[in-house]
Amino acid sequence: MRVLIIEDEPRLAENIGRSLRESAGYAVDIAPDGQEGLFMAESNEYDAILLDLMLPEMDGMQLLSRIRKAGQRTPVLVVTARDDKESVVSLLNAGADDYLTKPFDLGELLARTKALIRRGKGLPSPVLSIADLELNTVSRSVQRGGRPVVLTAMEYRVLEYLLHRPRAVVSKTELLEHLYDYNWEKFSNVIEVYISGLRRKLDNGSSKQLIHTIRGQGYILQE
Amino acid sequence: MGQTSIRRRLIAIVVLSQTLLAAGLLLTGIYYTEWRLLSTLDAAMQARAMSLAALVRYTEDASGDVYFDDSLLPPSIDPSHPDLFAVWTEKSGLLVHSRNWPKDLDISPAGKDHWRFKWAHVHYRGLRVFHVPVLDREEGASFHPQTLSVIYAAPLIQLDQQVNAAGVSIAAWSALLLAVTVLLALWGIRRGLLPLQQLADRAALVSSQDWELHAPKEAERTAELRPLLQSMTNMLARLERSFVQQKEFLGNAAHELKTPLAVVKSTLQSLLQRPRSAEEYQKGLEHSLEDLQRLEQLLQWMLRLARAEQWAHGALRRDLQVIDVTATCEEAVERARHLAAERGMTIRLAKNGQVPLRADPEDLQLVWSNLLENAVRYSPEGGTVDMNVATANGGPARVTVEDHGPGIPADELPHIFDRFYRADPSRNRATGGFGLGLAIAKALVEAYGGKITAQSTLGQGTRMTVELPTN
């Protein structure tokens, strides 16, 4: 999962970013003002955007309506100092999916971000599953047929993403887009390494293969 | 409660004027009718009196005696109420009178030709005629004409009835007219005041959500309502402006206060999320302390602003000493020297002796410090800031602070005194400042009855001018 944080207070952005990386294993990009935030939201694929309302260059509300007008469906969690009913109503009407008022709880921010990402992909439950494979996004644990599977951080992130898009073909480029932040060099053969690692660990002892390769297109997670 | 009603007042005016008009009409009508009837009556009475005079005959001898020929008495004017008459001659006095002639009637009231009198419960109009009959006589016959005095009186029963009838009829028509007028006036006033009611209904819809007064077309077309409409629109615009400003201030204050709080909270929470190294803990605590200090500073600035504004609104009264404005400028320059030196800048102070003013020196120093800090902050490094303090004999104390920085665009100039306004669009917090300095300066200057203005030329610099009344 890859999240964009648009926040002009660098220390706050850094704290949120660190928390998302450490506790959820997300890739995080930070934009310090509205202009750059808009540019990044338009040029990259994000699974969620955390948006501060009061921003230099371009106001958060303006940015929100710009990306919604452009047809972006990425879930947006607004972080605001205003908690009066009017502002909340107007920002939800402008296309925000959820909001948090400052000063917020990092744990709550994390939980809301995860929920937004799931709902954005049509998955209401925090436990993602296909066949006898189960992934708990809260405890970040994986089981296959009731047997715990130990994954590396990157393998977990790949699997988590695939489980968010079950029975859909996911290309290597899409995986790269959603698993790495802006500062990473992206090499598609890295993905192949993680996929083969995942296959080995998940299919160990199971008769049914879950991750299938579609030649020239990508991967699909299905029974 | 002295409540008045336009409608009731207008109706009262209409009723009053209509009543006066009706009374006038009634009086005129009665007077005119009576006059017309009386002149007709007088003509008839005159004719009858002359007929009576003509019935006085002279005897054929030379005595000049007269007799009355009562064979041709004229009929009464009103057949049901007989007239009265009497004829006197110069020589023999009362010659003849009607059968009903009252003996004791005073027949010569002050020599009037016409008069009114009452006898046996009946009103009469009396007429006195003097007449000298001239007769055809043979030549040489002796003739001694006599002056006849005829009094003729007709009862006024019929005439009074007619006058009364006319009066009643005029009164009835007037009453009807009055009723119709009042109804018309009620309807007209109701219709006339309708736009006012509509306007009130629309005005009730104005709220903090929708400040626009959607005035009804009817009210806009009504000339009398236009000034009201205009002032309502202006008032709403002013209210909206101050409401929006207040709301913006609240939003800005919330943002400015909650953001450092959010930073501290998130720093501490992220420290607690997992075990950290001693270095990480130390760094987190240092950051938290920095942010808390900043928060404390901001709170101080906001309190200063609140105090200045409260004082500006006259909530505080202080006994103030006369102090020297120049000295406060020197002190402020001294305080700003450190910040200026950091940026390799110099502050030049041009002064011209003492400038006495009744003020708190701390307030003035705060104003000058804020202006100087701003000038230093928005000037290129190594430049100069010019401060000038002077007074023109008896005029206001005048202090200017001028920088040679990039200047402020004309569209931003009106906002620089707004609370939380930052000319620096990136709002880089590293440069310090909360956007409250100029707002505080303005509030303090206005508290002393002075004014603060800014002139700026792009690429040349900005000059802030403070004028404080010295008396």
XYZ file of C-alpha atoms in Angstrom, chain A residues 7-16 18-23 52-57 79-84 86-87 101-108 110 140, chain B residues 208-209 243 247-248 250-252 254-256 258-271 273-274 276 280 283 286-288 290-291 294 425-427 429:
80
model
C 0.999 18.351 5.373
C 2.962 21.577 5.745
C 4.192 20.926 9.258
C 7.284 18.798 8.487
C 7.564 17.221 11.905
C 3.936 16.129 11.939
C 4.215 14.692 8.424
C 7.353 12.856 9.425
C 5.707 11.357 12.535
C 2.668 10.179 10.600
C 7.060 6.906 10.260
C 4.044 5.457 12.000
C 2.496 4.291 8.709
C 5.758 2.727 7.598
C 6.516 1.026 10.884
C 3.075 -0.098 12.015
C -4.189 18.746 5.840
C -6.742 21.464 5.152
C -4.657 24.562 5.797
C -1.872 24.448 3.296
C 0.343 27.009 1.645
C 0.120 27.439 -2.140
C -6.738 16.077 8.912
C -8.058 19.385 10.168
C -7.953 21.716 13.139
C -11.571 22.704 12.522
C -14.209 20.485 14.062
C -17.303 22.663 13.656
C -20.085 23.316 8.938
C -16.498 22.598 7.962
C -9.321 16.601 14.024
C -6.004 17.753 15.394
C -4.557 16.794 17.769
C -5.349 13.223 16.813
C -4.276 9.820 18.015
C -1.716 8.094 15.790
C -3.398 4.722 16.444
C -6.744 6.098 15.327
C -3.642 4.278 11.377
C -0.502 -8.300 10.397
C -24.983 33.097 9.155
C -25.270 30.475 6.396
C -18.503 37.380 10.890
C -14.646 32.790 11.716
C -11.359 32.961 9.870
C -11.164 31.179 14.943
C -10.146 28.733 12.224
C -6.649 30.160 12.073
C -7.510 26.573 16.031
C -5.088 25.582 13.308
C -2.172 27.443 14.864
C -3.759 22.509 17.418
C -0.991 21.891 14.917
C 1.921 22.161 17.396
C -0.177 20.134 19.826
C -0.712 17.473 17.156
C 3.010 17.458 16.433
C 3.925 16.903 20.097
C 1.288 14.232 20.507
C 2.313 12.366 17.373
C 6.001 12.604 18.310
C 5.365 11.082 21.729
C 3.005 8.420 20.390
C 5.381 7.398 17.679
C 8.147 7.139 20.305
C 4.890 2.640 19.297
C 7.913 0.394 19.668
C 13.514 2.989 20.602
C 15.759 8.366 19.416
C 15.640 13.477 19.876
C 13.933 17.636 22.274
C 11.514 18.036 19.397
C 8.564 17.920 21.777
C 10.766 22.825 20.972
C 7.204 22.453 19.805
C 6.587 27.430 20.200
C 3.287 32.485 1.190
C 5.330 29.435 2.160
C 4.638 30.320 5.808
C 7.800 28.452 10.411
